[in-house]
Coordinates of C-alpha atoms in Angstrom, one line a residue:
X1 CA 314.3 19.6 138.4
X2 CA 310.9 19.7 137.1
X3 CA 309.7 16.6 139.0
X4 CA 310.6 18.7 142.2
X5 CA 309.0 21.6 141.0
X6 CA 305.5 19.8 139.9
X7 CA 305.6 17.9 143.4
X8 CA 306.1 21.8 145.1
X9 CA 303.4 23.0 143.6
X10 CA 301.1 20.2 144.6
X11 CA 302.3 20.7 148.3
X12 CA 301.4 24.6 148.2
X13 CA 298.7 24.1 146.8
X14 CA 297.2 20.7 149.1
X15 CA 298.1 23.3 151.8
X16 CA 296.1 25.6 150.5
X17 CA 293.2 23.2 150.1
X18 CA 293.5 21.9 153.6
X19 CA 293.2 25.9 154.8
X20 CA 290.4 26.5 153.1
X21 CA 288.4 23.5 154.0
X22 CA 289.5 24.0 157.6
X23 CA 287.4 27.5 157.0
X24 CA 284.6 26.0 155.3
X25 CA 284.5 23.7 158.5
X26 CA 284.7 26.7 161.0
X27 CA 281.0 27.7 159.6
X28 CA 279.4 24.0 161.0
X29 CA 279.1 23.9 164.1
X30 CA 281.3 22.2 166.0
X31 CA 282.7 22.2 170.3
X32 CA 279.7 24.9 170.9
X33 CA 281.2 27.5 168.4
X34 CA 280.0 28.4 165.1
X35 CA 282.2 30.8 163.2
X36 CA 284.5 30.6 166.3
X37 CA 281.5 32.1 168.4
X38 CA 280.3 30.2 171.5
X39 CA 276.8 29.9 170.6
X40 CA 274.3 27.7 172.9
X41 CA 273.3 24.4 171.1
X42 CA 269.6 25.6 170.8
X43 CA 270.1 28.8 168.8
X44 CA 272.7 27.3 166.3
X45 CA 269.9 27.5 163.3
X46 CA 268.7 30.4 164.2
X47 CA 267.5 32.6 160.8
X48 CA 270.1 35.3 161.1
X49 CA 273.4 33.0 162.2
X50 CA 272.4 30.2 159.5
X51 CA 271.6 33.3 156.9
X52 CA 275.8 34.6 157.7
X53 CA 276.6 31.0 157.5
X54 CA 275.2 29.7 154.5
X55 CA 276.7 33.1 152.8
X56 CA 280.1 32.4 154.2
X57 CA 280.4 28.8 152.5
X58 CA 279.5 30.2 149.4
X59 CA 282.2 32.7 149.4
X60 CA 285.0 30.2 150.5
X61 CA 284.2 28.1 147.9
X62 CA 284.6 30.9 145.5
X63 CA 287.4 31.7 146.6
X64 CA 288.9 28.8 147.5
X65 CA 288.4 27.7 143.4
X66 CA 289.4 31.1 142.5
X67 CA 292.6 31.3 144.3
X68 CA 294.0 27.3 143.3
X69 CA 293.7 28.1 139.6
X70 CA 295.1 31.3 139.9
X71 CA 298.2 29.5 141.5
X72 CA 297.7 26.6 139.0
X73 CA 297.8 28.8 136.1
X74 CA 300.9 30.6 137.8
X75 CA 303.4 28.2 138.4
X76 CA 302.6 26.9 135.1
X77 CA 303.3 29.8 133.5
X78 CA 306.3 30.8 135.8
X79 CA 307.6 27.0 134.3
X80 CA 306.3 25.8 131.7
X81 CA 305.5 28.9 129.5
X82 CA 307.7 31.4 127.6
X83 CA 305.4 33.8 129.9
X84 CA 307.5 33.0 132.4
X85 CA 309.8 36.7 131.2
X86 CA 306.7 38.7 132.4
X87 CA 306.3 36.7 135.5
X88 CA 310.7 36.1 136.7
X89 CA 311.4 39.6 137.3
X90 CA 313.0 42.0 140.3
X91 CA 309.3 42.2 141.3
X92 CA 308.8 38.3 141.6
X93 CA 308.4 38.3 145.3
X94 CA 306.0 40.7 145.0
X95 CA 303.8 38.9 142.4
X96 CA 304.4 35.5 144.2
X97 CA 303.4 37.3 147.5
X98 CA 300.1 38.6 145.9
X99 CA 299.7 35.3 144.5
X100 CA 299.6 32.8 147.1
X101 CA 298.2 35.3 150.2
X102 CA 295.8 38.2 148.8
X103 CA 292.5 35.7 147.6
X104 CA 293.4 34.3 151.4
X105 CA 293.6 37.6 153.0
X106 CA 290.4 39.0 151.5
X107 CA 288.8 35.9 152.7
X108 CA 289.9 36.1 156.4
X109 CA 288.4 40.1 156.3
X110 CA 285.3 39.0 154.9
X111 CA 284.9 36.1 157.2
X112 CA 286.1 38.4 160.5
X113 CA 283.4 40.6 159.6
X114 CA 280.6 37.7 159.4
X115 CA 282.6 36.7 163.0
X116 CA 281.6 40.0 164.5
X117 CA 277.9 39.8 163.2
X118 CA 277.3 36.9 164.8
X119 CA 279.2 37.8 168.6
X120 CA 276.6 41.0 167.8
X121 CA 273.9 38.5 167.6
X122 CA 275.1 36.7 170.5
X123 CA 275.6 40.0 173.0
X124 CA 271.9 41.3 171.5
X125 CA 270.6 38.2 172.1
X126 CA 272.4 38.0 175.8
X127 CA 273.6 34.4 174.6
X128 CA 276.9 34.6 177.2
X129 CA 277.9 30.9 178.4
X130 CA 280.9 31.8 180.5
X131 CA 280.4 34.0 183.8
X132 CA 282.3 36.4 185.4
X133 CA 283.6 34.0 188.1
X134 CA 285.0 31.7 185.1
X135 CA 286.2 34.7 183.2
X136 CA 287.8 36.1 186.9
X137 CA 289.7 32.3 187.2
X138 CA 290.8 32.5 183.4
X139 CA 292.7 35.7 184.3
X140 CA 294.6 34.7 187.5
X141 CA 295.9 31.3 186.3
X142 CA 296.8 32.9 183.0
X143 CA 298.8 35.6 184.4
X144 CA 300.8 33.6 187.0
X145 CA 302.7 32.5 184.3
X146 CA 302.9 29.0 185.5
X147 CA 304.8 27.7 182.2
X148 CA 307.4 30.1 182.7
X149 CA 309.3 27.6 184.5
X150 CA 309.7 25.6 180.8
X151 CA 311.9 28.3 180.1
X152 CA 314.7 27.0 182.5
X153 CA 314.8 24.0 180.4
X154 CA 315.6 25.9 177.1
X155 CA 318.6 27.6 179.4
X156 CA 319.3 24.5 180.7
X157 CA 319.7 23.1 177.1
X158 CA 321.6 25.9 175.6
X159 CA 323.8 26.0 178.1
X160 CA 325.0 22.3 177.5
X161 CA 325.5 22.4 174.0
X162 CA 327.8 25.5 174.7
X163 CA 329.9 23.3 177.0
X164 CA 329.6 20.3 175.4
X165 CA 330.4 21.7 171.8
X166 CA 333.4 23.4 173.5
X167 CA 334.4 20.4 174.3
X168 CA 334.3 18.2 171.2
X169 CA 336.0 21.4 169.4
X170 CA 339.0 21.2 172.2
X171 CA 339.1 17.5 171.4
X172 CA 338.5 17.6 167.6
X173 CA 342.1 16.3 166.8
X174 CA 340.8 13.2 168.0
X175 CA 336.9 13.6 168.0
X176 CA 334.8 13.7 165.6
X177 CA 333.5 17.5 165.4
X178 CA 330.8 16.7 163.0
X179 CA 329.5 13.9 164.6
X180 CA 328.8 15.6 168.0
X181 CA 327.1 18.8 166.2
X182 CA 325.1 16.3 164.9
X183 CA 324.4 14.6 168.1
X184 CA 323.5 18.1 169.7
X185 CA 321.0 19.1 166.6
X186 CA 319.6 16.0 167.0
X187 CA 319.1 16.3 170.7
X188 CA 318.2 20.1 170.7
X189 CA 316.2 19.5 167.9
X190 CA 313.8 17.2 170.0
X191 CA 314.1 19.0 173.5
X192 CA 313.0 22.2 171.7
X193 CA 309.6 20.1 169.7
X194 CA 308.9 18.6 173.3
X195 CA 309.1 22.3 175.5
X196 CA 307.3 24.1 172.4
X197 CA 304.4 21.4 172.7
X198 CA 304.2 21.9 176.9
X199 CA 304.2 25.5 176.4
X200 CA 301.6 25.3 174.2
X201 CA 299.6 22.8 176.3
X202 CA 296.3 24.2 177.6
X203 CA 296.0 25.1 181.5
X204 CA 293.5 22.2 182.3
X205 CA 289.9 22.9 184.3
X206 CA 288.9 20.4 186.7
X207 CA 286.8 22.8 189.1
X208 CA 284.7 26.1 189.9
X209 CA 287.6 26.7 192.8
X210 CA 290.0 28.7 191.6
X211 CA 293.0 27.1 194.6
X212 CA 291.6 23.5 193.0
X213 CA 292.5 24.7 189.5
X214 CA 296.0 26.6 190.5
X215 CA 297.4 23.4 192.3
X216 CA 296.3 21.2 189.8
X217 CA 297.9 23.2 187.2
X218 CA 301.4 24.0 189.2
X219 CA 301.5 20.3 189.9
X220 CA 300.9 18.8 186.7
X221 CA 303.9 21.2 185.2
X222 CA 306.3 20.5 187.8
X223 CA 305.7 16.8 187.2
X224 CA 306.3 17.8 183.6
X225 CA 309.6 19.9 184.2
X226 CA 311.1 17.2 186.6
X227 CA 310.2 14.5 183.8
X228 CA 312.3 16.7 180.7
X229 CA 314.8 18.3 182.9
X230 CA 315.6 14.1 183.4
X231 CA 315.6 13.7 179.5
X232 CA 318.0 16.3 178.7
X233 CA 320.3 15.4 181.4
X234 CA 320.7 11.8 180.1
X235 CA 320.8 13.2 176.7
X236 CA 323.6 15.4 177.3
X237 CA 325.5 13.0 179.8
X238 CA 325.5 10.6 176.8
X239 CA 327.0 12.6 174.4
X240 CA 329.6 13.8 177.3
X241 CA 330.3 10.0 177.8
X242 CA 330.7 9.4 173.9
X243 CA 333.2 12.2 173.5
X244 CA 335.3 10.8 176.4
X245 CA 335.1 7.2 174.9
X246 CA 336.0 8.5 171.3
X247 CA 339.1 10.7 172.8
X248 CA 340.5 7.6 174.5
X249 CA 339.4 4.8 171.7
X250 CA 339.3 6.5 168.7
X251 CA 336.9 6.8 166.2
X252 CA 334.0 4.2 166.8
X253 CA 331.2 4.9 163.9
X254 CA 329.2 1.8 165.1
X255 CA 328.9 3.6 168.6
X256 CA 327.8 7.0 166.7
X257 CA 324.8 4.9 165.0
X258 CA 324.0 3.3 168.2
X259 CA 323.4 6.1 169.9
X260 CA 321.4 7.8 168.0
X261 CA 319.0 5.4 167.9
X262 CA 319.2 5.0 171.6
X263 CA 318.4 8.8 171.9
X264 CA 315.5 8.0 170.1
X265 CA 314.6 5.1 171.8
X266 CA 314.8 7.2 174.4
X267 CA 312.8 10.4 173.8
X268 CA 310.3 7.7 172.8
X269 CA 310.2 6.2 176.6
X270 CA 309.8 9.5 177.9
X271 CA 307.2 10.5 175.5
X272 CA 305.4 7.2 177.0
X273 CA 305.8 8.1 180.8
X274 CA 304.6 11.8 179.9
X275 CA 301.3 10.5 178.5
X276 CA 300.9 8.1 181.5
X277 CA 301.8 10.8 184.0
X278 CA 299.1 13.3 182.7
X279 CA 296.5 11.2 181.9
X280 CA 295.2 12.0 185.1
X281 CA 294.8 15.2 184.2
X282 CA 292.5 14.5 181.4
X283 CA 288.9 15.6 183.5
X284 CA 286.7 16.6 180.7
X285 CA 287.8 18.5 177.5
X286 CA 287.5 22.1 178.6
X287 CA 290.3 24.4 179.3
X288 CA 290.9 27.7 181.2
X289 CA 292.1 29.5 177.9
X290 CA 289.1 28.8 176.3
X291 CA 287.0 30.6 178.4
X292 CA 285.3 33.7 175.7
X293 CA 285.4 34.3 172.4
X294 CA 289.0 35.4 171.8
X295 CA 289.8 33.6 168.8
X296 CA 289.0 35.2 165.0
X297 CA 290.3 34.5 161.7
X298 CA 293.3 37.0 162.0
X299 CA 294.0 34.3 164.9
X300 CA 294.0 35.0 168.9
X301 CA 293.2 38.1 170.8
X302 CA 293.5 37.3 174.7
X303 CA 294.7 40.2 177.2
X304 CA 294.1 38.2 179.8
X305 CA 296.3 35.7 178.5
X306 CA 300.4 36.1 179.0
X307 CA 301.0 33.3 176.3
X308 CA 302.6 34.3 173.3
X309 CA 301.9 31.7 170.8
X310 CA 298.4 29.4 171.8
X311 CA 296.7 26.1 169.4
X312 CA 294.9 27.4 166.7
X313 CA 291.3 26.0 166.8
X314 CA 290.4 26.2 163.3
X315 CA 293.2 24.0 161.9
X316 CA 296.4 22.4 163.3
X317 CA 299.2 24.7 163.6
X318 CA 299.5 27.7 166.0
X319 CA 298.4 31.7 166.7
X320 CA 300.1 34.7 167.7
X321 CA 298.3 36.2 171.4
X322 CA 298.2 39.6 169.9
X323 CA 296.4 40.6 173.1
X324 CA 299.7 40.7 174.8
X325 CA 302.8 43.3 174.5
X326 CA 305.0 40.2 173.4
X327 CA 302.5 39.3 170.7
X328 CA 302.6 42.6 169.6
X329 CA 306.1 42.9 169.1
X330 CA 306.6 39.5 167.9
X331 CA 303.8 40.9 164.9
X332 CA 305.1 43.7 164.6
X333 CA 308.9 42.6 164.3
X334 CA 307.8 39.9 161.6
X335 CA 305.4 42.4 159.6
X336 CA 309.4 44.6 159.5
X337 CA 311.0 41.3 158.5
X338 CA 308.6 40.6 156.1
X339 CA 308.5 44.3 154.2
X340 CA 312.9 43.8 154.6
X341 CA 312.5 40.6 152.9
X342 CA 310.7 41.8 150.0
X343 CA 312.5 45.2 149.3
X344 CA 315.8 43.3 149.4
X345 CA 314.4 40.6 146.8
X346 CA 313.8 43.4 144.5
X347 CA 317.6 44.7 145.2
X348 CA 318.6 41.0 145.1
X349 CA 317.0 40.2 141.7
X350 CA 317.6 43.4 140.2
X351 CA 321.5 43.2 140.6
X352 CA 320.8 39.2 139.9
X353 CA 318.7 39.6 136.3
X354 CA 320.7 42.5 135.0
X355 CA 323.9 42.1 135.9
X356 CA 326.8 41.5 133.3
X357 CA 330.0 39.5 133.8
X358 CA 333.0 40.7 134.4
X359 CA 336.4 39.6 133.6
X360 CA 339.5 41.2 135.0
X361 CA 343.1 39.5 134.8
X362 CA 345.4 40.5 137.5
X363 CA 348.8 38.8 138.7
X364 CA 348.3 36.0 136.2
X365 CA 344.8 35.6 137.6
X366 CA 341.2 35.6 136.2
X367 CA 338.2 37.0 138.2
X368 CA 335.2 36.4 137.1
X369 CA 332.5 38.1 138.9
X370 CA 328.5 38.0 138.1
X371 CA 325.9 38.4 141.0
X372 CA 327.1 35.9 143.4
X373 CA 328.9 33.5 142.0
X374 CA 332.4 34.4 141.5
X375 CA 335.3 32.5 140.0
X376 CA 339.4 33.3 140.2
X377 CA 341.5 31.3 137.8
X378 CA 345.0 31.0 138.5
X379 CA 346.4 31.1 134.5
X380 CA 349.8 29.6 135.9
X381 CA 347.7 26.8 136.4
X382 CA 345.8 26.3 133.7
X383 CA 346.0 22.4 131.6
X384 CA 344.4 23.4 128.5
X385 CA 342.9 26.8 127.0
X386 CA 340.6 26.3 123.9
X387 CA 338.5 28.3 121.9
X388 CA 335.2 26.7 120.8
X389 CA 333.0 28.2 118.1
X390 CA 330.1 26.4 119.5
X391 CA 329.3 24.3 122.3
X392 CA 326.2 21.7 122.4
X393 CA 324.0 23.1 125.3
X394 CA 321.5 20.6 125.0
X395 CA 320.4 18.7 127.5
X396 CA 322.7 20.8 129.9
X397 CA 321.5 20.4 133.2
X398 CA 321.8 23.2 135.7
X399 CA 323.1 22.0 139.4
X400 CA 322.9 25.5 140.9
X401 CA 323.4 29.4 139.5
X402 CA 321.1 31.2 137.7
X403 CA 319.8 30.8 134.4
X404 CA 318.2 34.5 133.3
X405 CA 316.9 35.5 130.1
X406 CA 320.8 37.0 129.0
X407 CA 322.9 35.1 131.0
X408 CA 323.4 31.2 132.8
X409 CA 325.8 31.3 135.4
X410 CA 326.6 28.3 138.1
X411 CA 327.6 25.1 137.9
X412 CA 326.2 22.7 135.1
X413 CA 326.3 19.5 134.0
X414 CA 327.5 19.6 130.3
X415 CA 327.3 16.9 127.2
X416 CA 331.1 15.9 126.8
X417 CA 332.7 18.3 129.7
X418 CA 330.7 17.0 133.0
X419 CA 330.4 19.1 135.7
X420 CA 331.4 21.9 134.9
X421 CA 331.6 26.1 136.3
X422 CA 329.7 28.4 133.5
X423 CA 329.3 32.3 132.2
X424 CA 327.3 32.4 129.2
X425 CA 325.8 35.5 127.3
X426 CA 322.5 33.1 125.8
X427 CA 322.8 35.1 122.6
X428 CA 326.8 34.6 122.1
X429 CA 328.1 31.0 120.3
X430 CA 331.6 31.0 120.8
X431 CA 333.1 29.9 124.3
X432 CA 336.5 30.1 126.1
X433 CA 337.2 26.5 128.0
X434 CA 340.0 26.5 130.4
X435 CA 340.7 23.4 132.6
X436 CA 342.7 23.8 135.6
X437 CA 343.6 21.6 138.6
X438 CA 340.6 19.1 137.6
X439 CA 337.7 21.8 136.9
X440 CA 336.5 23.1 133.8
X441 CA 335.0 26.6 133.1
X442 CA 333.4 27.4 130.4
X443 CA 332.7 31.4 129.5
X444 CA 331.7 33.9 127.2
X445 CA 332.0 37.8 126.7
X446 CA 329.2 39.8 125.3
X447 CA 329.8 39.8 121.4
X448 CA 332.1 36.7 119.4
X449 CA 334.9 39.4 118.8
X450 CA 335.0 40.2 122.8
X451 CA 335.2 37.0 123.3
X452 CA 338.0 36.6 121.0
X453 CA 340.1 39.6 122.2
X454 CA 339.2 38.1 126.4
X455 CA 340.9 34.6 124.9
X456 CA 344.1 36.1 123.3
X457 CA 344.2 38.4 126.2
X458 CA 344.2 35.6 128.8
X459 CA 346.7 33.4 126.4
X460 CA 349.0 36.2 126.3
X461 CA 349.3 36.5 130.3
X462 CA 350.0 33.0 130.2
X463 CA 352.7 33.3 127.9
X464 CA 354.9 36.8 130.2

């Protein structure tokens, strides 16, 4: 457990690394932009723009330090540390939250307002690269929605996994159910990477003529769509075939391995004749959605743009357009998710860090009941019922439940039981084992003499 939990920290925070070193980057100048501000090549060191500059680095490193040991010292004490009561509460998410994004956010304001001083410097200075005409072509490809027609392949898609998992559940008496859902994540999984990526793709710029530049762009995604509506056809045809064969042949696992690596194989190929088929494509490196200085460090403000998510420039990943009325919703619906999240962690780990377990015995059956994990014993059942004064906890090993400050409950690996299902008060020695039907549980009430009185209470319904 702790292994995974060093190398998690060491992946948060190597991400965190890499975003701040993409930041520090975004003040060099690099593809005509400082700061992600077109600026002409000959007034890159100019006094004011190198004076915001030089300032900026300085406060990313600071903050960039600043904010790694903070989460350093964090997960260390969250871990490692009997600190850890102060830090595991019903306001963790809130503290984790403030932990890992408010250094970043403060950073992103600070650098957004050096990104507006130098776009002042720019529109002062009448530094504009892109004209009106360019500006005028940007908006008319853009909101033509050419890519729309990508969207037809995720119907396409959706549609037959419907039919197709139909199909494999009508026939699961002599298919394999969970070998076609994995078939169709697999599949799915790859058709929905490859029509992300074209979506994504910039709208290319080969010419000042605006018809040049629409058929260009209409051709190259319809070559596109023809290419993956192909792919997901075969895919799907496949799978269809491999159901049929399995219904009439029976199980074949060798053929189930086999195809999958086919698939891949195949989604490989295809990958290979969509690089060769828009290679041609590849004119120079500039792109109509570039066109301006939309991008800042909250991300990508383009109106003129109908794309919802668009490359980020700074580092690899991907923006929000919140230029757009789906942008907007699509921030504003996962700022609500966000705030739901959080408010029910506090409810979660409230009811989760404080709650008590209950025992209730019914119909000759336990319940036990504590946060989410819930147990029902049937005491007609039972094998063996024994009272321990004291059980050796160490070295237990906790598989999954929670283990709070008053309380472990879960399933644990246990010297001399095994696996086994607990409810433990921490502060409370003696223990009620029961083993039934080839589990073990092992509990506790809140006091010895609770315990006690739960044990002859549960050995008496065992004797009506």
């Amino acid at each position: 457990m702790i292994f995974f939990f060093i190398i998690m920290i060491i992946l948060i925070i190597g991400t965190y690394i890499f975003i701040y070193r993409a930041y520090y980057k975004s003040t060099d100048y690099k593809d005509g932009r400082i700061m992600l501000v077109t600026i002409p090549y000959e007034h890159k060191d100019d006094e004011g723009i190198k004076l915001i500059t030089e300032k900026s680095k300085k406060v990313i490193k600071i903050i960039g330090i600043f904010h790694n040991l903070l989460m350093l010292l964090y997960f260390y004490g969250l871990y490692f540390s009997d600190f850890n009561k102060y830090l595991f509460n019903e306001y963790f998410a809130f503290k984790l939250t403030i932990v890992i994004m408010l250094p970043l956010v403060v950073l992103q304001v600070y650098l957004n307002k050096n990104h507006k001083q130098i776009k002042k410097i720019k529109k002062d200075n009448n530094w504009a690269l892109a004209t009106e005409y360019e500006i005028e072509v940007d908006t008319r490809i853009l909101a033509d929605n050419l890519k729309g027609k990508y969207n037809k392949l995720l119907y396409l898609s959706l549609i037959l996994t419907i039919i197709i998992g139909f199909l494999g559940f009508l026939l699961k008496s002599k298919v394999e159910l969970f070998e076609i859902l994995v078939l169709l994540l697999n599949v799915n999984s790859i058709n929905l990477v490859i029509i992300l990526l074209l979506k994504l793709d910039d709208y290319i710029y080969i010419s000042d003529d605006y018809k040049e530049n629409y058929k260009a762009n209409k051709e190259k995604i319809e070559n596109n769509y023809n290419l993956i509506y192909k792919l997901i056809l075969i895919d799907f045809i496949l799978i269809f075939a491999y159901i049929i064969l399995s219904y009439l042949l029976g199980y074949m696992n060798y053929v189930f391995i086999f195809l999958n690596i086919f698939l891949i194989i195949l989604c490989i190929i295809f990958i290979i004749i969509f690089y060769k088929q828009n290679k041609k494509y590849e004119v120079s490196n500039n792109n109509i959605s570039k066109v301006g200085d939309f991008y800042d460090y909250y991300g990508y403000n383009n109106p003129y743009d109908n794309r919802t998510i668009v490359n980020s420039i700074i580092s690899i990943g991907t923006e929000i357009n919140r230029g757009n009325i789906k942008g907007k919703m699509i921030n504003l619906l996962t700022s609500l998710f966000f705030v739901v999240v959080l408010v029910g962690s506090v409810i979660f780990l409230h009811d989760t860090i404080y709650a008590s377990i209950e025992y209730t015995i019914t119909d000759n059956k336990l319940e036990i009941e504590v946060s989410t994990f819930n147990s029902t014993i049937n005491l007609r059942e039972i094998d063996s019922l024994e009272f321990k004064e004291e059980i050796d906890f160490e070295n237990a090993y906790r598989i999954i439940g929670n283990a709070m400050e008053n309380y472990n409950a879960g399933s644990y690996r246990i010297k001399n039981y095994g696996n086994v299902t607990l409810y433990s008060y921490n502060d409370v020695d003696s223990h009620i084992v029961i083993k039934s039907k080839g589990k073990t549980y092992i509990f506790n009430n809140r006091t010895k003499e609770n315990t006690k009185k739960l044990f002859k209470d549960i050995r008496k319904s065992i004797e009506e």
